[in-house]
Short mmCIF file of C-alpha atoms and ligand atoms in Angstrom, two decimals:
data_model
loop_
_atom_site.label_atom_id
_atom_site.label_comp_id
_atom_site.label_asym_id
_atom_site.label_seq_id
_atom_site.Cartn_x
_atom_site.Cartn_y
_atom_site.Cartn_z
CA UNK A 968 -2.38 -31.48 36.50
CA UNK A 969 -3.15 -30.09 33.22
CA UNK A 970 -1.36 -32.31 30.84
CA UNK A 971 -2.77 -30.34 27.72
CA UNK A 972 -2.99 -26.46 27.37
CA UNK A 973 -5.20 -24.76 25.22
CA UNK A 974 -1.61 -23.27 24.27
CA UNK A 975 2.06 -23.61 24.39
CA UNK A 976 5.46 -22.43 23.34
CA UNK A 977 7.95 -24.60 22.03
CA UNK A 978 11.87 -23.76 22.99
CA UNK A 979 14.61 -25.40 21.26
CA UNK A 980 17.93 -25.84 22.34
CA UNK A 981 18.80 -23.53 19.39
CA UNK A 982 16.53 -20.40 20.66
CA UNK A 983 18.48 -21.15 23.68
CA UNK A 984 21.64 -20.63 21.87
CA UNK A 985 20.45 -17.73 20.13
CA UNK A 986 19.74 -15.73 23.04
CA UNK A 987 22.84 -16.47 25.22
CA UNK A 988 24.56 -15.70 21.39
CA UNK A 989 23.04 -11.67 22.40
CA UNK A 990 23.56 -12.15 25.99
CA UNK A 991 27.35 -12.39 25.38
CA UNK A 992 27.33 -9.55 22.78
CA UNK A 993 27.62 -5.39 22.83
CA UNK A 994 24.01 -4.89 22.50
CA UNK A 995 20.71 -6.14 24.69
CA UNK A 996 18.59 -3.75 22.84
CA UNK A 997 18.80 -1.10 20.01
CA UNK A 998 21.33 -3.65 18.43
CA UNK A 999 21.26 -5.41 15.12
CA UNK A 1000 18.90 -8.24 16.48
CA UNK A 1001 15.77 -5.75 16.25
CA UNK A 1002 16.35 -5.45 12.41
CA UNK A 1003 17.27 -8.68 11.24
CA UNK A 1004 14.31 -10.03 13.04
CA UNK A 1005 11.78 -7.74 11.26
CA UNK A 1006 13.43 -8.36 7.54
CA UNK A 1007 13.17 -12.03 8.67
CA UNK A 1008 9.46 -11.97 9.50
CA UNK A 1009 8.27 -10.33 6.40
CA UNK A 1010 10.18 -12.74 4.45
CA UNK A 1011 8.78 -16.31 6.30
CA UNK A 1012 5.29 -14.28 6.73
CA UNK A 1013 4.57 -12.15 4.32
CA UNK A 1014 3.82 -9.15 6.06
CA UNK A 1015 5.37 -5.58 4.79
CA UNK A 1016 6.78 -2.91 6.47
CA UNK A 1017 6.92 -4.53 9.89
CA UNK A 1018 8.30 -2.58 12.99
CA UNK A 1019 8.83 -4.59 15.80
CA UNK A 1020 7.67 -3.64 19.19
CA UNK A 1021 7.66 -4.96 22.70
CA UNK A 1022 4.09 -6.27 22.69
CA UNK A 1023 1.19 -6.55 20.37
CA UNK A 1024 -0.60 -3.98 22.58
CA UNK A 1025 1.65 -1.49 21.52
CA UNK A 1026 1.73 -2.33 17.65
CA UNK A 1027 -2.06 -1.68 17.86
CA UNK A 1028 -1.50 1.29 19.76
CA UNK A 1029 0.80 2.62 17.19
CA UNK A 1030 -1.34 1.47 14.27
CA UNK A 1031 -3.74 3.82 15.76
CA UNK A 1032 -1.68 7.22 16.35
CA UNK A 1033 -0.84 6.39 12.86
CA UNK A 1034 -4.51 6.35 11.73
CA UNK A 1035 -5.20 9.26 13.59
CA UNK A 1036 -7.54 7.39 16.25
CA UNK A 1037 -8.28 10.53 18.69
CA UNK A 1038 -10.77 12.07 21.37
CA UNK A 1039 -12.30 13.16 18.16
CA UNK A 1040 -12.18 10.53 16.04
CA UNK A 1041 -13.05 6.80 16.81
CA UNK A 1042 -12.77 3.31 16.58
CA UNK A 1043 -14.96 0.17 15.34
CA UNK A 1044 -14.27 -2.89 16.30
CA UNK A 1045 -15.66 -6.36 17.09
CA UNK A 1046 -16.66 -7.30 20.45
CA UNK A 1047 -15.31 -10.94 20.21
CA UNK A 1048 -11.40 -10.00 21.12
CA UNK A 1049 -9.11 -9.59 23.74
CA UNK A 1050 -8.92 -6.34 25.68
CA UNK A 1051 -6.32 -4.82 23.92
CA UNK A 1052 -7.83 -4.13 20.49
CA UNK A 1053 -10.16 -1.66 21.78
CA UNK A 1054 -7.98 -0.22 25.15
CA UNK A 1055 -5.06 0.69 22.94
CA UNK A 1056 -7.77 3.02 21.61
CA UNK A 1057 -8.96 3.81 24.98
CA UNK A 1058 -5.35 4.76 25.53
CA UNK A 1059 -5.85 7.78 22.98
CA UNK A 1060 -8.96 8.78 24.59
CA UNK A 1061 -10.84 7.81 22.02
CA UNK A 1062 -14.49 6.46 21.64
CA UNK A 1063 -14.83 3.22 20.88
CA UNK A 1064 -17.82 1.09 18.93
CA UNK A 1065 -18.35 -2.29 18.58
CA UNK A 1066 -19.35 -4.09 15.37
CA UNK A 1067 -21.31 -7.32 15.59
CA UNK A 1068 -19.56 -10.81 14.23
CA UNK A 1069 -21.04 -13.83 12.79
CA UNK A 1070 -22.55 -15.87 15.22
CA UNK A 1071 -20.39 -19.22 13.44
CA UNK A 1072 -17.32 -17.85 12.77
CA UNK A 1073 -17.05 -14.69 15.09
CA UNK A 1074 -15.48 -12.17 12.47
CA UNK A 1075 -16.57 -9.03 12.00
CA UNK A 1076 -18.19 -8.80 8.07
CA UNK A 1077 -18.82 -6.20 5.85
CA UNK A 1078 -22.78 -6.56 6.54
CA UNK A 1079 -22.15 -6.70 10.64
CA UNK A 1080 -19.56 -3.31 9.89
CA UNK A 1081 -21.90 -1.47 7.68
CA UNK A 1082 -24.37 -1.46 10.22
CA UNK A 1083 -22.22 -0.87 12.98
CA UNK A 1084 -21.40 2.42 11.01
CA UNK A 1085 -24.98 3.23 10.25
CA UNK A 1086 -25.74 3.16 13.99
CA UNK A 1087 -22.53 5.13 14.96
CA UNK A 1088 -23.13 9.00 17.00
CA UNK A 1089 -19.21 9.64 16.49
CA UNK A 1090 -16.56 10.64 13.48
CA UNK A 1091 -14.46 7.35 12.91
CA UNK A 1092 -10.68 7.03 11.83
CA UNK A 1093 -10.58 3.28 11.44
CA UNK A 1094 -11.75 -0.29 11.76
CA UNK A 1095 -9.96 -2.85 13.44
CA UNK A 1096 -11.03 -6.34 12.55
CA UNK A 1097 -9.56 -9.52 14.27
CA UNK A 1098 -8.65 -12.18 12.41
CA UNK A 1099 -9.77 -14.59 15.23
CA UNK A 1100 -8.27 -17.72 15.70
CA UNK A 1101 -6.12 -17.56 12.65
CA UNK A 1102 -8.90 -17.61 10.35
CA UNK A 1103 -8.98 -14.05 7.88
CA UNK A 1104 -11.41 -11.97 7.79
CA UNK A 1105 -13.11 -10.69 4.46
CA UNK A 1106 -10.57 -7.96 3.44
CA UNK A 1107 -11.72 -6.54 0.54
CA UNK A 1108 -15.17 -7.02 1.48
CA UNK A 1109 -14.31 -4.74 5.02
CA UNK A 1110 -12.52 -2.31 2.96
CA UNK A 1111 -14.70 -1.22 0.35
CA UNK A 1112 -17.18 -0.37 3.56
CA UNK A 1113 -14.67 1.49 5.23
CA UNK A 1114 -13.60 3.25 2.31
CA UNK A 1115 -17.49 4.16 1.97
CA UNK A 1116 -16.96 5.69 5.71
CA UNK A 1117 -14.00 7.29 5.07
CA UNK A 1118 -12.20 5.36 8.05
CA UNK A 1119 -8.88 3.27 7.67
CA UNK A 1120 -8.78 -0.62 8.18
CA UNK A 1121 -6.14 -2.06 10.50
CA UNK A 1122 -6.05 -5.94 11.01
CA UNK A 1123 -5.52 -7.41 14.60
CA UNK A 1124 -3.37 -10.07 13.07
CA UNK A 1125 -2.17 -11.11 16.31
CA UNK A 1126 -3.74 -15.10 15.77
CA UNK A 1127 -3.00 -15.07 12.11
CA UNK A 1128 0.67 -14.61 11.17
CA UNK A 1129 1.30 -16.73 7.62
CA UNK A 1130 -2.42 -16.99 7.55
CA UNK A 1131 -3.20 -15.95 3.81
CA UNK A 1132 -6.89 -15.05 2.61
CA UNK A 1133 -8.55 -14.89 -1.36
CA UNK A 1134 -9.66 -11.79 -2.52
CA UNK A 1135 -12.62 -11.33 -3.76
CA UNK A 1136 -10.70 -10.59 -7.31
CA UNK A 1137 -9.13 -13.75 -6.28
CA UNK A 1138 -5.61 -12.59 -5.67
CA UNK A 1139 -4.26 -14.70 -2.27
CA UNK A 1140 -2.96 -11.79 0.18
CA UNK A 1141 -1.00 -13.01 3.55
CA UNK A 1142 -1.87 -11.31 7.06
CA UNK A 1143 -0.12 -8.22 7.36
CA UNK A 1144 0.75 -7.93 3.68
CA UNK A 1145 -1.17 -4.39 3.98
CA UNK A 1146 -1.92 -4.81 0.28
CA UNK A 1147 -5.60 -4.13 1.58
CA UNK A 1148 -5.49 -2.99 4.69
CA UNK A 1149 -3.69 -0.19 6.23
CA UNK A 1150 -1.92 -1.32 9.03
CA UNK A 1151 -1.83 -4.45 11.06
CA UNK A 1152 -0.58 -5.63 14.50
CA UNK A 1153 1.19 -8.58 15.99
CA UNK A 1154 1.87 -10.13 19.21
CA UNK A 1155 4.87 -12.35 19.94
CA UNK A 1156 2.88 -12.95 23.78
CA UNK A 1157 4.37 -17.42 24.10
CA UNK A 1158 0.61 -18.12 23.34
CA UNK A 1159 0.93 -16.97 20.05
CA UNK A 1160 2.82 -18.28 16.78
CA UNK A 1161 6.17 -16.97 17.94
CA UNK A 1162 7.18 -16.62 21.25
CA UNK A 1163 9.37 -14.00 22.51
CA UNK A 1164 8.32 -13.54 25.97
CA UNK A 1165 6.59 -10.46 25.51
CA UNK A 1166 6.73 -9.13 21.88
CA UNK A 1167 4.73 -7.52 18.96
CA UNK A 1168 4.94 -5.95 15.33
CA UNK A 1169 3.30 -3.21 13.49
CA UNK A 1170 3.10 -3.17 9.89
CA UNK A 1171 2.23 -0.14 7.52
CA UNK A 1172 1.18 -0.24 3.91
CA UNK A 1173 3.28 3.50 3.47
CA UNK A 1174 6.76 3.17 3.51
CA UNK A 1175 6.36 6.99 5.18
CA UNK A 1176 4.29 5.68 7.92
CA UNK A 1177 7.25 2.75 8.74
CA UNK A 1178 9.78 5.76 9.69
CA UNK A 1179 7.29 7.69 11.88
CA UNK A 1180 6.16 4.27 13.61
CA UNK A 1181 9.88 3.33 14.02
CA UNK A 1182 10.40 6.78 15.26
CA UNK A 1183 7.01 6.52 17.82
CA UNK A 1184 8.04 3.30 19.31
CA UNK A 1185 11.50 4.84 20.45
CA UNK A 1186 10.44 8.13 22.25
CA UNK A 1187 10.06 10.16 18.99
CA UNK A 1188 13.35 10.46 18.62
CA UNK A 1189 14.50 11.52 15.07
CA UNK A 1190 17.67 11.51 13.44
CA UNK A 1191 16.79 12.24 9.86
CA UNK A 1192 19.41 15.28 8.97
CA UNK A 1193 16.11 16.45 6.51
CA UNK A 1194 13.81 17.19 9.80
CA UNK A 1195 16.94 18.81 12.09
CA UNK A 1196 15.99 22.66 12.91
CA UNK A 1197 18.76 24.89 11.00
CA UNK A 1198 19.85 26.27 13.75
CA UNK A 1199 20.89 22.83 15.75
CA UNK A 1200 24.41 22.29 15.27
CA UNK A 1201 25.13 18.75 13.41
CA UNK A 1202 26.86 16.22 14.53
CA UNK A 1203 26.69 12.33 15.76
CA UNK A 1204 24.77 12.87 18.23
CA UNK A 1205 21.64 15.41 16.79
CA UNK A 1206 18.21 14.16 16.71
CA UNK A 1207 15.19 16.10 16.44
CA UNK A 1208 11.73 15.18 19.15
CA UNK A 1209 9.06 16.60 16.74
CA UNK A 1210 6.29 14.19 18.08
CA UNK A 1211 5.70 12.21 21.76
CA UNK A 1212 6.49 8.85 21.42
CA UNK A 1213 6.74 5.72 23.88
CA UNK A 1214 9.40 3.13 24.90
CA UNK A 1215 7.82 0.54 23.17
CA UNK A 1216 11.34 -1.00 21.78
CA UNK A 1217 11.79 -4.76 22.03
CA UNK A 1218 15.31 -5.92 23.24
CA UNK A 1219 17.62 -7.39 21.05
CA UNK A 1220 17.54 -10.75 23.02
CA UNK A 1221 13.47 -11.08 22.51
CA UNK A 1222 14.74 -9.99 19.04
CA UNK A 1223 17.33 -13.56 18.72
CA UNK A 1224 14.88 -15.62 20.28
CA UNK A 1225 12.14 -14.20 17.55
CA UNK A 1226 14.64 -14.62 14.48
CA UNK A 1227 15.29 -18.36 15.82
CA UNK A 1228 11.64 -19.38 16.46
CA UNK A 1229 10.94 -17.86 12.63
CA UNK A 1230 13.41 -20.99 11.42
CA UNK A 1231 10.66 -23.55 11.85
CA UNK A 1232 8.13 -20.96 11.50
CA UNK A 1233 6.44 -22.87 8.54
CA UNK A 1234 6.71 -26.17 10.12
CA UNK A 1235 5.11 -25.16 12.90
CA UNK A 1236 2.32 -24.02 10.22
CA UNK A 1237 2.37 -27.10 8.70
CA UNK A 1238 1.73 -28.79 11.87
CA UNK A 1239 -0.89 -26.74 13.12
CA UNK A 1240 -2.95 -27.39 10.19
CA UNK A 1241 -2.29 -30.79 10.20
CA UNK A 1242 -3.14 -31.30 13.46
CA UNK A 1243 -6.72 -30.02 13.01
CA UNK A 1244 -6.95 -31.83 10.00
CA UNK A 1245 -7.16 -34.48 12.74
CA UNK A 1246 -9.17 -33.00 15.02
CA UNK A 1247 -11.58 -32.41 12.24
CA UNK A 1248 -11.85 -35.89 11.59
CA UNK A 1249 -11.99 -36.86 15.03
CA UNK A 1250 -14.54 -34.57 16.86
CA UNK A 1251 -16.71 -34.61 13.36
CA UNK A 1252 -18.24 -38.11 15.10
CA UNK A 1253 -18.83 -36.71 18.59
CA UNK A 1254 -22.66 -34.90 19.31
CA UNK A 1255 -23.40 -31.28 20.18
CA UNK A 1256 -19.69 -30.53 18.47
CA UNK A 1257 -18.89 -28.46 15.82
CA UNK A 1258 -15.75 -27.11 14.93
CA UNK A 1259 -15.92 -23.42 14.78
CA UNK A 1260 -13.91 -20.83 12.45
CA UNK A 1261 -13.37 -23.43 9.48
CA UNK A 1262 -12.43 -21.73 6.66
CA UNK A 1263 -13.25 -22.29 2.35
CA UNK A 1264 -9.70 -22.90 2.51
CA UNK A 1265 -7.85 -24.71 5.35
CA UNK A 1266 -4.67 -24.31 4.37
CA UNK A 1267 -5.02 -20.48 4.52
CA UNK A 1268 -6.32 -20.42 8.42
CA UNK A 1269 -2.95 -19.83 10.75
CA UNK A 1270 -4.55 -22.16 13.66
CA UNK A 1271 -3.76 -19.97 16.79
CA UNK A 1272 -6.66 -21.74 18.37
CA UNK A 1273 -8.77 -24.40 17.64
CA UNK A 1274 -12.09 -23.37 18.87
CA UNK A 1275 -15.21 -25.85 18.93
CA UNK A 1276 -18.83 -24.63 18.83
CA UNK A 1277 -21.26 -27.03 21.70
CA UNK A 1278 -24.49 -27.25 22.09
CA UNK A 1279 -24.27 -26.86 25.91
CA UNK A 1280 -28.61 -27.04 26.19
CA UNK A 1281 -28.29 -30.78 24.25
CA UNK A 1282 -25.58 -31.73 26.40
CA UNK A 1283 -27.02 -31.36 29.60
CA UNK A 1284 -23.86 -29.65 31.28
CA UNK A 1285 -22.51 -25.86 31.84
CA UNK A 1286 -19.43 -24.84 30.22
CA UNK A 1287 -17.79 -24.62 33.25
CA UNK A 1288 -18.81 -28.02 34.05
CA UNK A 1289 -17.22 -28.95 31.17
CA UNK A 1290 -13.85 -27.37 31.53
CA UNK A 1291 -13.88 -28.84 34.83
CA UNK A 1292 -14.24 -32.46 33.60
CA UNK A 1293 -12.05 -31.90 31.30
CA UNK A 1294 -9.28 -30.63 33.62
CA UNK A 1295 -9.82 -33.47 35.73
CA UNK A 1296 -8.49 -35.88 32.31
CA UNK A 1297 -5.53 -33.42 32.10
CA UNK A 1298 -7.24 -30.94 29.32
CA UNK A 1299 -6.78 -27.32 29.46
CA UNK A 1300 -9.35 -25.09 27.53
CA UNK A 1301 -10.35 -21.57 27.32
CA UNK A 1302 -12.92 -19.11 26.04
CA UNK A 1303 -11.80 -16.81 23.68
CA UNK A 1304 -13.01 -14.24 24.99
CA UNK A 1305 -15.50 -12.67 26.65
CA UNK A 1306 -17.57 -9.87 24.67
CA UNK A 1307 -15.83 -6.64 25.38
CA UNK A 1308 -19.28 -4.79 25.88
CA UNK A 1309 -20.05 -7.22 29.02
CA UNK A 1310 -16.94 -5.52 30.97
CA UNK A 1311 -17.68 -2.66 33.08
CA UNK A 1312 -14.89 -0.72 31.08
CA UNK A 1313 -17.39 -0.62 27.81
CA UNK A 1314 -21.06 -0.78 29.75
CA UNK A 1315 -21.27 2.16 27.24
CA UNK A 1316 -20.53 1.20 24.21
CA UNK A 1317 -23.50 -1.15 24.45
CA UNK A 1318 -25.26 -4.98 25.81
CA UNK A 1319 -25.74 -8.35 25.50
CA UNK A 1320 -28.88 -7.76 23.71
CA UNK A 1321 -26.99 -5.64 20.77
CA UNK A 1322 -24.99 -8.22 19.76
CA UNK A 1323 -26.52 -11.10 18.82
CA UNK A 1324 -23.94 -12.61 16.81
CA UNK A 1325 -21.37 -12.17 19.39
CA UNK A 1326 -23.31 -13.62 22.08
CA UNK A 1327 -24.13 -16.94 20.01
CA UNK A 1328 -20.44 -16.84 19.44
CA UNK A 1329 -19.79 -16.62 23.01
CA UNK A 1330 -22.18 -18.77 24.66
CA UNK A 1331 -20.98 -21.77 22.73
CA UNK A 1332 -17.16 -21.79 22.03
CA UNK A 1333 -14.18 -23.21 23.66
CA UNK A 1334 -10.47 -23.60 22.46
CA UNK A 1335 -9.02 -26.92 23.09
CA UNK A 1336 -5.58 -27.40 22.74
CA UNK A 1337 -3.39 -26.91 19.79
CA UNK A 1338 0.16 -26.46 19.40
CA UNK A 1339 3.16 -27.59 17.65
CA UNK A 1340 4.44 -29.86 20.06
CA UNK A 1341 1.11 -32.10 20.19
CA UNK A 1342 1.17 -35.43 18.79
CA UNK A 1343 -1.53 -36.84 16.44
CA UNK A 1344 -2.19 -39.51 19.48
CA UNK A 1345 -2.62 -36.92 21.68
CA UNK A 1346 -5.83 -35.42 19.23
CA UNK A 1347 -7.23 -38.52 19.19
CA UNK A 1348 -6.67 -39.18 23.09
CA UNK A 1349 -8.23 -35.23 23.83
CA UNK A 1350 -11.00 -35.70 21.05
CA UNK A 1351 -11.89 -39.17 23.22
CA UNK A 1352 -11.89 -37.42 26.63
CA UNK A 1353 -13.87 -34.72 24.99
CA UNK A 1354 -16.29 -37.09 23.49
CA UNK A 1355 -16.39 -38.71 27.39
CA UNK A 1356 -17.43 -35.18 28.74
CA UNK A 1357 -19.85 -34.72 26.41
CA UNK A 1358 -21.59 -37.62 26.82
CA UNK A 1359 -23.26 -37.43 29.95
CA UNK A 1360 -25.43 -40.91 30.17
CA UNK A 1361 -21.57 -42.07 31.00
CA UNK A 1362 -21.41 -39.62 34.02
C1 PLP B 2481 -2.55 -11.27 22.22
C2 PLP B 2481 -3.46 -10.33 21.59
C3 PLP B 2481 -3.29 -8.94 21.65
C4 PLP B 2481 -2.28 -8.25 22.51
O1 PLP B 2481 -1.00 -8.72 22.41
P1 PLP B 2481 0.03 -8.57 23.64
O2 PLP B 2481 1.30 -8.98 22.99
O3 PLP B 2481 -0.42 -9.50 24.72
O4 PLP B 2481 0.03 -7.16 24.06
C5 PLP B 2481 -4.17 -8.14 20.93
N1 PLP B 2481 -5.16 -8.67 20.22
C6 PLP B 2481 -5.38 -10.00 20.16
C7 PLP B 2481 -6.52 -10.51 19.33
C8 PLP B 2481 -4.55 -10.87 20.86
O5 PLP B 2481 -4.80 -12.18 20.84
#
């Protein structure tokens, strides 16, 4: 029984309340829920522009119609990341390229993206880069490269909402401000900050770009009187379709459950990050450990994961032998992720041997748990079990 999960959603008995509050109301979806969540989010986040969507899939799908991501013109992004951040490109039939990442932290960095562009056969539109774990990536740094290239920069934000990052300049900018970037995603997915079931948010720098995204994510419907044909008759019911668009609405009870799970949103924060405080402490005595993604500034990293670095040679065991042992003592862990380029999907886009950062990255990390609802006790019980695995003269 895994006691501990690398992840977990915590439901209070006022979410609960919040979503029968909608499920006894007029409207499930395209109600008042949708915007009052997205007003609250870049309010207790700091993100601008936000349009909320029914996964974080589809904000970076949107992000990239938006930044004209095409057959003809492609994407760059790092290898270390889940599936989506390059398929939503995929999706648009676009060619995708990966970027290296630093072999410690696994973000993409202006160096890693500058010659990532340098080796590139294909136009590019834009340049995700993940802000993995919760820790932010060098945004200023990315964008002056990209700006070089001519391509836009989007941040996969989906680890990192209230995660805030110093400019080089040293002005502090929060994930999905867009005060750098162009446009950034979010996923609501329960293994994330905020848990909505399924559930996601784009966010646009361009106050133009927030009607046309808000448009796209509900069949391109339009119901601007400016953009109506002169020859359709007005009324209450005219809209204009001037572009395809998807269903990618989120209902209004995701939309409750959201706007209640925002109200301890910083608390949350505050607990993450003082929970790895902990674990800092803790695994800092253990061999063959080293925390990974650790930031100048701790108080600016959002926490999604806490991801270790081990030294699996030194230890004398696989991973997989580890996650087993650790199972066994009740511990969940994961490996995030698995380089895109080693799926079958993106055999072309490049190999192991390309990526050298990304493969350091990946040969050596696991996320233990962390989540809200742990208790300092149980860091120091999962650091001991950890230390336990590790140390195989004991097994
Ligand atoms: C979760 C996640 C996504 C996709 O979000 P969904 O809501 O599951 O569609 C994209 N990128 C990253 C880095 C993620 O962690």
């Amino acid at each position: 029984m895994i006691r501990f999960p690398y992840s977990k959603q915590s439901i209070t008995s006022d979410d609960i309340s919040a979503v029968n509050r909608v499920l006894a109301a007029p409207f499930l979806t395209q109600g008042p829920e949708i915007r009052k969540f997205e007003i609250a989010f870049e309010r207790v986040t700091g993100a601008r522009n936000a349009v909320a969507v029914s996964n974080g899939t589809a904000a970076l799908h949107l992000a990239y119609v938006a930044a004209g991501v095409s057959r003809s013109k492609g994407l760059i992004c790092p290898p270390v990341t889940f599936l989506a951040t390059a398929a939503a490109a995929k999706l648009l039939c676009a060619p995708v390229a990966f970027s290296d990442v630093d072999p410690i932290t696994g973000l993409m960095t202006p160096e890693t993206l500058r010659a990532a562009f340098e080796k590139v056969s294909f136009d590019i539109a834009a340049v995700t880069c993940v802000h993995l774990g919760g820790r932010m990536c060098d945004l200023s740094g990315l964008k002056e490269v990209c700006d070089e290239y001519g391509a836009l920069l989007i941040e996969d934000a989906c680890h990192a909402p209230g995660a805030k990052h110093t400019l080089r300049d040293g002005r502090t900018v929060a994930a999905g401000s867009c005060e750098i970037a162009d446009y950034a995603a979010f996923s609501f997915h329960p293994v994330k900050h905020i848990a909505m079931g399924e559930g996601g948010a784009v966010c646009c720098k361009r106050p133009e770009d927030f009607s046309r995204l808000s448009t796209l994510r509900n069949h391109g419907i339009d119901r601007s009187k400016e953009t109506l044909p002169i020859d359709q008759e007005v009324g209450p019911w005219s809209y204009v379709n001037t572009e395809i668009g998807w269903n990618y609405r989120l209902t209004d009870i995701q939309a409750a459950l959201g706007s209640s799970q925002l109200m301890r949103f910083k608390s949350s924060l505050d607990r993450r990050r003082m929970l790895s405080r902990i674990y800092d402490q803790s695994l800092s005595a253990i061999d063959h450990v080293t925390p990974a993604m650790q930031p100048d500034n701790p108080s600016e990293h959002s926490w999604h994961l806490y991801a270790v670095a081990l030294d699996f040679a030194c230890i004398g065991k696989s991973r997989s032998e580890v996650m087993e042992d650790l199972a066994v003592k009740g511990i969940g862990t994961q490996v995030h992720y698995i380089p895109l380029y080693r799926h079958p999907t993106y055999a072309a886009c490049g190999r192991s041997s390309d990526f050298p950062g990304a493969e350091q990255y990946y040969q050596n990390t696991l996320s233990i748990p962390l989540y809200p609802g742990l208790m300092p006790d149980d860091i120091d019980l999962i650091s001991h079990a950890l230390a336990e695995v590790l140390d195989t003269k004991n097994n």
